[in-house]
Short mmCIF file of C-alpha atoms and ligand atoms in Angstrom, two decimals:
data_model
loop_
_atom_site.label_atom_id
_atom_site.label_comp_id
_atom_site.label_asym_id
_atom_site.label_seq_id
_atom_site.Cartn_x
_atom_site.Cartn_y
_atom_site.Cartn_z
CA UNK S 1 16.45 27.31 4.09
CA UNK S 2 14.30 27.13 1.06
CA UNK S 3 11.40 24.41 0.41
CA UNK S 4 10.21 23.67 -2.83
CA UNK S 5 6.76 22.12 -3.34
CA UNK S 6 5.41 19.88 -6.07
CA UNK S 7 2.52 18.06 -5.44
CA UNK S 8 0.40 16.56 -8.64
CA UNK S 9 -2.53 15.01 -6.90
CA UNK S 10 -3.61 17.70 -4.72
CA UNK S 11 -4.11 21.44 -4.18
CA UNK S 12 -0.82 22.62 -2.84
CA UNK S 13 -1.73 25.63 -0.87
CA UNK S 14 -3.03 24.40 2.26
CA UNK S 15 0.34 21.97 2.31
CA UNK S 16 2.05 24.94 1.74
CA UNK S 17 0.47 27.43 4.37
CA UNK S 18 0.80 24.55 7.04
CA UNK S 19 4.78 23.16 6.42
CA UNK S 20 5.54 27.14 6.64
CA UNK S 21 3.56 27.07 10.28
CA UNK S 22 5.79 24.14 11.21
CA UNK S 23 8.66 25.51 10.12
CA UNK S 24 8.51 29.65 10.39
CA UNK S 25 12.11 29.78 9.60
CA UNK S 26 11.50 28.46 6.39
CA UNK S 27 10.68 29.63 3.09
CA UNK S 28 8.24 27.16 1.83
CA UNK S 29 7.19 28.05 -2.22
CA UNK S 30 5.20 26.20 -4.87
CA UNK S 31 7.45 25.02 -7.48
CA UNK S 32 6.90 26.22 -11.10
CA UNK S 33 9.14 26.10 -13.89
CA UNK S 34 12.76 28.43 -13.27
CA UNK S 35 11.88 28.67 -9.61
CA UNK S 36 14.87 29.38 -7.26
CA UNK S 37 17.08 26.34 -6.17
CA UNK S 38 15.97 24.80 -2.69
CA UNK S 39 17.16 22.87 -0.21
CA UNK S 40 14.89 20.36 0.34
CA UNK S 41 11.35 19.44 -1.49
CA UNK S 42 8.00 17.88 -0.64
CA UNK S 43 6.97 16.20 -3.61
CA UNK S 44 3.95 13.22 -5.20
CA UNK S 45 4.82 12.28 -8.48
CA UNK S 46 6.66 16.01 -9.88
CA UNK S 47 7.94 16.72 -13.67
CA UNK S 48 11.16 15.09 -14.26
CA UNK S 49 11.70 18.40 -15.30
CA UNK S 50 11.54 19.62 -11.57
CA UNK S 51 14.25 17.21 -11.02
CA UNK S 52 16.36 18.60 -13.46
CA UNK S 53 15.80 21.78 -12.16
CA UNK S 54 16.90 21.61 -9.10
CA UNK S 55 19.58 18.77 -8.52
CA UNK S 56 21.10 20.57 -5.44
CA UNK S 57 18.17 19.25 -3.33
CA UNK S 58 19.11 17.35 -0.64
CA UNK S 59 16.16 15.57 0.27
CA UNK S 60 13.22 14.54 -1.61
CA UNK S 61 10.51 13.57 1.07
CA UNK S 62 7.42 11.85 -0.37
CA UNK S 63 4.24 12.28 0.16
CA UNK S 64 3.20 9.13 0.42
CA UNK S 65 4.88 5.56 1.48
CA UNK S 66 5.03 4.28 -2.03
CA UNK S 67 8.47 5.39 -3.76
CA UNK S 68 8.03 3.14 -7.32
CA UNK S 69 7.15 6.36 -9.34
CA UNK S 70 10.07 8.50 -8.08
CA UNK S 71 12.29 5.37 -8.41
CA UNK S 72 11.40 5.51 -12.45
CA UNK S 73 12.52 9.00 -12.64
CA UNK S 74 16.18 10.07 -13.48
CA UNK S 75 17.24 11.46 -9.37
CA UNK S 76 20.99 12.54 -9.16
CA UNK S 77 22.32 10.27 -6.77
CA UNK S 78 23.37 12.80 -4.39
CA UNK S 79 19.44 13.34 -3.64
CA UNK S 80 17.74 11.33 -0.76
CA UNK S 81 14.48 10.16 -0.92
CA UNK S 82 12.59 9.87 2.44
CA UNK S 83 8.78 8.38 2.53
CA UNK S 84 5.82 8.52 4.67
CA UNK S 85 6.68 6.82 7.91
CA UNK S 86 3.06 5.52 8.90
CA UNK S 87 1.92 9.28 9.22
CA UNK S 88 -1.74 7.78 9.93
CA UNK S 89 -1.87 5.58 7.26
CA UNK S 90 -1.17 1.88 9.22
CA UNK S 91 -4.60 2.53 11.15
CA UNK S 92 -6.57 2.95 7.93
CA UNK S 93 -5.00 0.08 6.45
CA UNK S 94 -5.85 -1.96 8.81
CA UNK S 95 -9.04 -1.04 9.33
CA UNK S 96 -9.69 -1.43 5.37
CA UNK S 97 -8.23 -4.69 5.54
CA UNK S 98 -10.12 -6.20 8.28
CA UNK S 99 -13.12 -4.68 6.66
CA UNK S 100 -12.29 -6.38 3.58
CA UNK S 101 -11.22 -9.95 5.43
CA UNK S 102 -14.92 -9.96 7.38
CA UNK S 103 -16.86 -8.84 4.65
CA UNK S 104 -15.77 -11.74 2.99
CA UNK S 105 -15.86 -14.63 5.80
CA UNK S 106 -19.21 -13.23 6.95
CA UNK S 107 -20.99 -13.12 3.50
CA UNK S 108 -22.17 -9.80 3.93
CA UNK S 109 -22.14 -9.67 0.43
CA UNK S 110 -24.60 -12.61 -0.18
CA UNK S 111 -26.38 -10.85 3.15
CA UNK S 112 -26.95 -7.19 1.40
CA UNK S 113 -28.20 -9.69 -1.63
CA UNK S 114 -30.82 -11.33 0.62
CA UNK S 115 -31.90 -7.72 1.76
CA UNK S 116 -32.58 -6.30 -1.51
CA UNK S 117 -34.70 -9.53 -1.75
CA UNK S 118 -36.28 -9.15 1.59
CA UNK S 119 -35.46 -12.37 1.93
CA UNK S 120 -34.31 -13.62 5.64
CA UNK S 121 -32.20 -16.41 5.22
CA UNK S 122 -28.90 -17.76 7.60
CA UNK S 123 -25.63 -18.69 6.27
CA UNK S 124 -23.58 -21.56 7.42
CA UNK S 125 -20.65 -20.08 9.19
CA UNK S 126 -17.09 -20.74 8.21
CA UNK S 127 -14.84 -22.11 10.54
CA UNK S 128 -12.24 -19.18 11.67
CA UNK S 129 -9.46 -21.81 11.26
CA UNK S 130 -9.74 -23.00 8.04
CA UNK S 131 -9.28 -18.41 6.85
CA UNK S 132 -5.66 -17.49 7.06
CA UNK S 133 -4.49 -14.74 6.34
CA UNK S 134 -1.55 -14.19 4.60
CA UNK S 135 0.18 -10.93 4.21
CA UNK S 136 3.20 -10.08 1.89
CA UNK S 137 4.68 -7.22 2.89
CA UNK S 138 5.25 -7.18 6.57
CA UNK S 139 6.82 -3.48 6.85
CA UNK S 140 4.97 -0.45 8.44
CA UNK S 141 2.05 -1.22 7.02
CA UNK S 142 1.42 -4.76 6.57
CA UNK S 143 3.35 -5.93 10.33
CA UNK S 144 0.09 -3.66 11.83
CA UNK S 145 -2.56 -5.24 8.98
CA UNK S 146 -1.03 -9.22 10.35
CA UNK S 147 -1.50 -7.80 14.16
CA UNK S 148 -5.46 -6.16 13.59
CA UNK S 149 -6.10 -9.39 11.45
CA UNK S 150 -5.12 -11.60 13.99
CA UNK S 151 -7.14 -9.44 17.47
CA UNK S 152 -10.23 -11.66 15.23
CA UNK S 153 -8.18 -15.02 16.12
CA UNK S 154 -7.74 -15.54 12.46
CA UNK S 155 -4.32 -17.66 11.62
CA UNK S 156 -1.71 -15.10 10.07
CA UNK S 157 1.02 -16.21 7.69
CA UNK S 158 3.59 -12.69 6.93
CA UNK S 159 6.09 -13.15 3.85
CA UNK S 160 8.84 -10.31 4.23
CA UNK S 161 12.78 -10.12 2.23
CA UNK S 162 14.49 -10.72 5.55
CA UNK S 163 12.90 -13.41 8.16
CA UNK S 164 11.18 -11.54 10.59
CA UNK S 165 9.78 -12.86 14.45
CA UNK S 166 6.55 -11.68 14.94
CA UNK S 167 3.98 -12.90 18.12
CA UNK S 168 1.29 -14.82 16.76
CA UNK S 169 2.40 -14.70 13.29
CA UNK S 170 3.93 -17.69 11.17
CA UNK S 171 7.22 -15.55 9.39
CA UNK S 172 7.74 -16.76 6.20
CA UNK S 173 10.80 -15.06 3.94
CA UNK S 174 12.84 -15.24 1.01
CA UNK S 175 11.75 -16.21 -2.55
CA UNK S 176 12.49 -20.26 -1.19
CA UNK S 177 9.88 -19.27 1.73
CA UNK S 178 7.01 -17.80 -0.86
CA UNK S 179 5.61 -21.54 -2.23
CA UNK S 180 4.96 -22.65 1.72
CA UNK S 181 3.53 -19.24 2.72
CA UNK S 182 0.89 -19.15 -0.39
CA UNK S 183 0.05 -22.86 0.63
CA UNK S 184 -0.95 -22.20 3.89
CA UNK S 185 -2.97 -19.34 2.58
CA UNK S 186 -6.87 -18.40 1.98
CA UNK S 187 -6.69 -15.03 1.87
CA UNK S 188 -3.71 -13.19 0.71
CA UNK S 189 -3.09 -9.61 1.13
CA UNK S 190 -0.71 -7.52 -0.50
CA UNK S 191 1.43 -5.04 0.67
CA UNK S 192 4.89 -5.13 -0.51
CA UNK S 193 6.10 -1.92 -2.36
CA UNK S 194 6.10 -2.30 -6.00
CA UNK S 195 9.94 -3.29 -7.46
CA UNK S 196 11.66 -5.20 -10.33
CA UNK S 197 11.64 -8.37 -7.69
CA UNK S 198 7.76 -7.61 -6.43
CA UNK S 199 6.24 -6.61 -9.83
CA UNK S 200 3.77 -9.11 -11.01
CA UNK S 201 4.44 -11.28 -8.29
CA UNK S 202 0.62 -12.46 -8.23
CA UNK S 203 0.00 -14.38 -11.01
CA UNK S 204 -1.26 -17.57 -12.72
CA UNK S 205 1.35 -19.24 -10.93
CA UNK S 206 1.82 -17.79 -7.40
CA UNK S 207 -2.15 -17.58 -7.05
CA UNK S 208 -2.74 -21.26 -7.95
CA UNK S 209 -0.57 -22.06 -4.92
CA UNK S 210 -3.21 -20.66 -2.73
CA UNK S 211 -5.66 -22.88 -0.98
CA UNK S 212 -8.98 -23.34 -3.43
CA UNK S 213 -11.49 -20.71 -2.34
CA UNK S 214 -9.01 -18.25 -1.86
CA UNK S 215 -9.38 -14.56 -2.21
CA UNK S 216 -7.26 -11.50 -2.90
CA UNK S 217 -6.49 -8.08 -1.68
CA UNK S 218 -4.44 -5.72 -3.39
CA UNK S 219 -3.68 -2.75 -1.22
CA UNK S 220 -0.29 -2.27 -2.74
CA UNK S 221 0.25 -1.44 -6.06
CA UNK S 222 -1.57 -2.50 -9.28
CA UNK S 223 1.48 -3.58 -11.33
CA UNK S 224 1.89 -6.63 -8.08
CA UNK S 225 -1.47 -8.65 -9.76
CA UNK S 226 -1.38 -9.87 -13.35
CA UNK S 227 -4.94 -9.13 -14.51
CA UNK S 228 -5.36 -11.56 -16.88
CA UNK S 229 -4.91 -14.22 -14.42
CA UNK S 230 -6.68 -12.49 -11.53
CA UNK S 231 -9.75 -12.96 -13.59
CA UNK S 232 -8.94 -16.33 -15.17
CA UNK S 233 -8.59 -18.29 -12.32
CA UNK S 234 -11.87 -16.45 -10.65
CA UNK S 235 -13.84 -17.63 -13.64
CA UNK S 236 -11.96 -21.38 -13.01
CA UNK S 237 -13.47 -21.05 -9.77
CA UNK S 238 -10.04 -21.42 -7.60
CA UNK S 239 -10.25 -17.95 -6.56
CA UNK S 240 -13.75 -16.89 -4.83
CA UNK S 241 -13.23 -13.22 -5.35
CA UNK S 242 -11.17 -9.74 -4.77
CA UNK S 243 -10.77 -6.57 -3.32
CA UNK S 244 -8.74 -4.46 -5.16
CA UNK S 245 -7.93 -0.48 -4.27
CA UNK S 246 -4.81 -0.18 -6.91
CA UNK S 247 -4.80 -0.82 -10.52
CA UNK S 248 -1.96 -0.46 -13.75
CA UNK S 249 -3.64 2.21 -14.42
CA UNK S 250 -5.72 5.10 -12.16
CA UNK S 251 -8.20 5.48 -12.68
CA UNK S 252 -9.25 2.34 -13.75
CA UNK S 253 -10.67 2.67 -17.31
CA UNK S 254 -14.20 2.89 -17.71
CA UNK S 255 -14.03 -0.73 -19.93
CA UNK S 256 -12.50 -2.74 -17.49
CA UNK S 257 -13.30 -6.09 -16.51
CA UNK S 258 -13.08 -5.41 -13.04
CA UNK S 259 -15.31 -2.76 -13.02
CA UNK S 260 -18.85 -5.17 -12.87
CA UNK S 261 -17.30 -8.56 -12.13
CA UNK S 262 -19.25 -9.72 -9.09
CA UNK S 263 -16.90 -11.35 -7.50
CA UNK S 264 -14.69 -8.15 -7.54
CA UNK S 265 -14.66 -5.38 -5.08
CA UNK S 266 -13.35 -2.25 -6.74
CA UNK S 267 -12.41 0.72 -4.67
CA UNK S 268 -10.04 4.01 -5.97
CA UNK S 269 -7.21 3.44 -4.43
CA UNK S 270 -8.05 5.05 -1.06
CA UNK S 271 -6.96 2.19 1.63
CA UNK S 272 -4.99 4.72 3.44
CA UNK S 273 -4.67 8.14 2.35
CA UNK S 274 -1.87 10.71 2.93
CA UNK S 275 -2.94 12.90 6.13
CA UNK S 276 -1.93 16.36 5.45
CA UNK S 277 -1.42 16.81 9.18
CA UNK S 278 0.37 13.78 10.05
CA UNK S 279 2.65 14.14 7.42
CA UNK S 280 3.30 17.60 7.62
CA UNK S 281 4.19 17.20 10.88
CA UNK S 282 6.37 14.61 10.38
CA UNK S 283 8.53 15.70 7.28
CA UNK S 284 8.76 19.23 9.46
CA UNK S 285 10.46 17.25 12.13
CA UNK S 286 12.49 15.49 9.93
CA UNK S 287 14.25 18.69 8.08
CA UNK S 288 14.67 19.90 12.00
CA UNK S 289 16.44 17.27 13.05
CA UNK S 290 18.96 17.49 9.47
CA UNK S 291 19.08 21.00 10.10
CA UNK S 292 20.12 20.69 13.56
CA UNK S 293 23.05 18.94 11.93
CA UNK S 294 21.80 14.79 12.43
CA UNK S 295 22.38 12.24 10.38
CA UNK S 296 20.81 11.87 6.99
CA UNK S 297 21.17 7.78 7.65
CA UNK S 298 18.63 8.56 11.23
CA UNK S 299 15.86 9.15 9.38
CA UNK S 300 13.13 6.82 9.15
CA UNK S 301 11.81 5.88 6.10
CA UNK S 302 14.82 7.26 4.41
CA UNK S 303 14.46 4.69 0.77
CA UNK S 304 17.23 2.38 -0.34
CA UNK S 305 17.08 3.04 -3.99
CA UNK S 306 19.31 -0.45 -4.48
CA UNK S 307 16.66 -2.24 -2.64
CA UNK S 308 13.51 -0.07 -3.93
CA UNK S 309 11.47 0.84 -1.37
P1 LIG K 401 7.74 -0.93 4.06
O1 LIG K 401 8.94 -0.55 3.26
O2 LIG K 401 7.69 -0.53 5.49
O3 LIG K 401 7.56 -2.52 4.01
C1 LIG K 401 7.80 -3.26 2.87
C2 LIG K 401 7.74 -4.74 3.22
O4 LIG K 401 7.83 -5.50 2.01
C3 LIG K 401 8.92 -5.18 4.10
O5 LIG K 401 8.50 -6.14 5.03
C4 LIG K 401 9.88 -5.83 3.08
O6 LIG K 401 10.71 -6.84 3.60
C5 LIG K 401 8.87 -6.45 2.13
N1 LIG K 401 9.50 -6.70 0.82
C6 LIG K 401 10.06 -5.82 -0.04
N2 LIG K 401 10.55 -6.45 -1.12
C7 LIG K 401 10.32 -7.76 -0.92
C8 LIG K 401 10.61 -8.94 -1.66
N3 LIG K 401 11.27 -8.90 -2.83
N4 LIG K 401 10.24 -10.13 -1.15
C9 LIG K 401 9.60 -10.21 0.04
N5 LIG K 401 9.28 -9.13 0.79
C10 LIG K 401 9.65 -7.93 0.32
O7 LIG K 401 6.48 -0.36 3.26
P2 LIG K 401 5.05 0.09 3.85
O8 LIG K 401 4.54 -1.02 4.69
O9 LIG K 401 5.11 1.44 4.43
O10 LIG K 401 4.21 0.21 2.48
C11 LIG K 401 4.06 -0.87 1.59
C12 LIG K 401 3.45 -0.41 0.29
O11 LIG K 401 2.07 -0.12 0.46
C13 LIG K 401 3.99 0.90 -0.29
O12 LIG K 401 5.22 0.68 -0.96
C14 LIG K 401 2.89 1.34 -1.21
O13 LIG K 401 3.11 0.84 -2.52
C15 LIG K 401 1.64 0.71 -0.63
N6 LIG K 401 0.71 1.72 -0.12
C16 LIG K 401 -0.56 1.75 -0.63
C17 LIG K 401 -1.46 2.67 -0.16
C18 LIG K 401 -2.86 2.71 -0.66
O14 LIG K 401 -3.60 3.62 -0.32
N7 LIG K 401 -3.29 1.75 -1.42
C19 LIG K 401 -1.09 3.64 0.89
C20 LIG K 401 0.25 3.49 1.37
C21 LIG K 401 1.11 2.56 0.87
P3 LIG K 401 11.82 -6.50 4.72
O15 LIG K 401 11.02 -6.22 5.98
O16 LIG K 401 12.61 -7.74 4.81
O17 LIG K 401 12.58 -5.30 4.24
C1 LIG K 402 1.16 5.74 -0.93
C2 LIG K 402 -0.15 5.64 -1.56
O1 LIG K 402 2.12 5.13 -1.42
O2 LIG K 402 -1.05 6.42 -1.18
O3 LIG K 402 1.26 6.45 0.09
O4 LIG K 402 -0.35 4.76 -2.41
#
């Protein structure tokens, strides 16, 4: 069994070195240009040109949970695409997020401000029930983000495609459910994978539904937030500020107005990064259990390229 390698964020030698310890039988290569057809291939982002290459692969696994940039490419149908699975990345969001969610209810901001002032001064403290937190997205990643958000007794609103019953979160679904879960939310988080339905999904519109003094986390993908009206309705004073990790375009440009907005956190896209470890581990069990002869449709996080993600 052959294993083809094309990873374009990252050195691919120690990914290389440690899928061929988890899988001996294997021979694991990095791809370049008229390399020998494989079976299956670990890729982030490759050449469409690798995909032409080689359209006998079976499975495409991703390095990452995100699937929107494969999903652009031309992929013979007969190829699978399987994603990260969590591999370690749930934890970090979550931490990130609550991180994010605190920082903002607890002023620390306005505190590190009073500090460079050496100025002691106490803030009025919000009242826990008047912050939820909604999520949209409540998959892998954003079902554990609504469960670490709400261990601080914050009220958590989810917003998923199919309704979902979650303990001590208010399920909201369905493009009919989105108006009555962005009412009942302060701060919104985002965490839906990015598709032709989910693309721009926050904007001028969808944002003004929020409760005033709402503020924004995108952990998903840039192309979710409309810019312009990120920024529009923080300078019309609806929004009280953002945390963004993903942008259009990475890195964000030097000239960007997001860059030294003050009421914008700006951090490169690092929420929850791909564990070499975790997810070598995982895709290695994965191309076990195929070649032990199970089913393709067992997998989990095997993508639906008719639903996107
Ligand atoms: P999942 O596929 O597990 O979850 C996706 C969730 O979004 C599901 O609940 C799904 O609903 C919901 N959803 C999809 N489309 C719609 C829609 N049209 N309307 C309402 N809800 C919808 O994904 P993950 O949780 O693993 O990851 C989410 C995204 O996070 C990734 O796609 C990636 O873009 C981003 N990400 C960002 C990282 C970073 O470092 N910034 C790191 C990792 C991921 P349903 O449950 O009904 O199917
Ligand atoms: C991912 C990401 O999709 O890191 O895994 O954005």
């Amino acid at each position: 069994m052959k294993i083809a390698v094309c990873l374009s964020n990252t050195k691919p030698a120690p990914w290389i070195a440690s899928l061929q310890a988890a899988l001996p039988q294997a021979e694991v290569f990095e791809w370049a240009p008229g390399a020998p057809p494989a079976d299956y291939a670990l890729v982030w982002t490759p050449p469409q040109q690798f995909i032409d290459e080689q359209p006998q692969l079976k499975v495409l696994f991703n390095a990452g949970a995100g699937v929107d940039a494969l999903l652009r490419m031309q992929i013979p149908a007969s190829m699978a695409l399987v994603r990260l699975d969590d591999a370690g990345m749930s934890v970090q969001m979550a931490e990130y997020v609550v991180h994010a969610v605190t920082r903002h209810f607890r002023e620390f901001q306005a505190y590190d401000q009073a500090q460079a002032q050496s100025h002691w001064a106490y803030r009025k403290p919000h009242r826990r029930q008047e912050f939820s937190v909604g999520i949209l997205g409540l998959g892998i990643l954003g079902r554990r983000v609504a469960q670490a958000v709400r261990q601080f007794e914050f009220p958590v609103n989810g917003w998923s495609r199919t309704p979902k019953q979650i303990d001590g979160i208010q399920c909201f679904s369905g493009e009919h459910g989105l108006s009555e879960f962005l009412v009942a939310t302060r701060v919104l988080v985002c965490l839906l994978p990015l598709t032709p339905d989910t693309q721009g999904l926050m904007n001028r519109r969808t944002l003004s539904q929020l409760q005033t003094g709402a503020y924004v986390i995108n952990v998903a993908r840039g192309a979710h937030l409309v810019d312009e009206d990120l920024l529009a309705l923080l300078d019309e004073g609806h929004l009280a500020g953002a945390t963004l990790d993903v942008f259009r375009t990475e890195p964000l440009p030097q000239a960007h107005a997001f860059w030294q907005h003050p009421k914008i956190t700006v951090t490169p896209h690092i929420s929850a990064r791909t564990l070499r470890d975790e997810s070598i581990a995982q895709i290695a069990k994965k191309i076990a259990a195929l070649q032990r002869g199970e089913p393709l449709a067992s997998l989990a996080g095997l993508v639906d390229p008719k639903k996107g993600y």
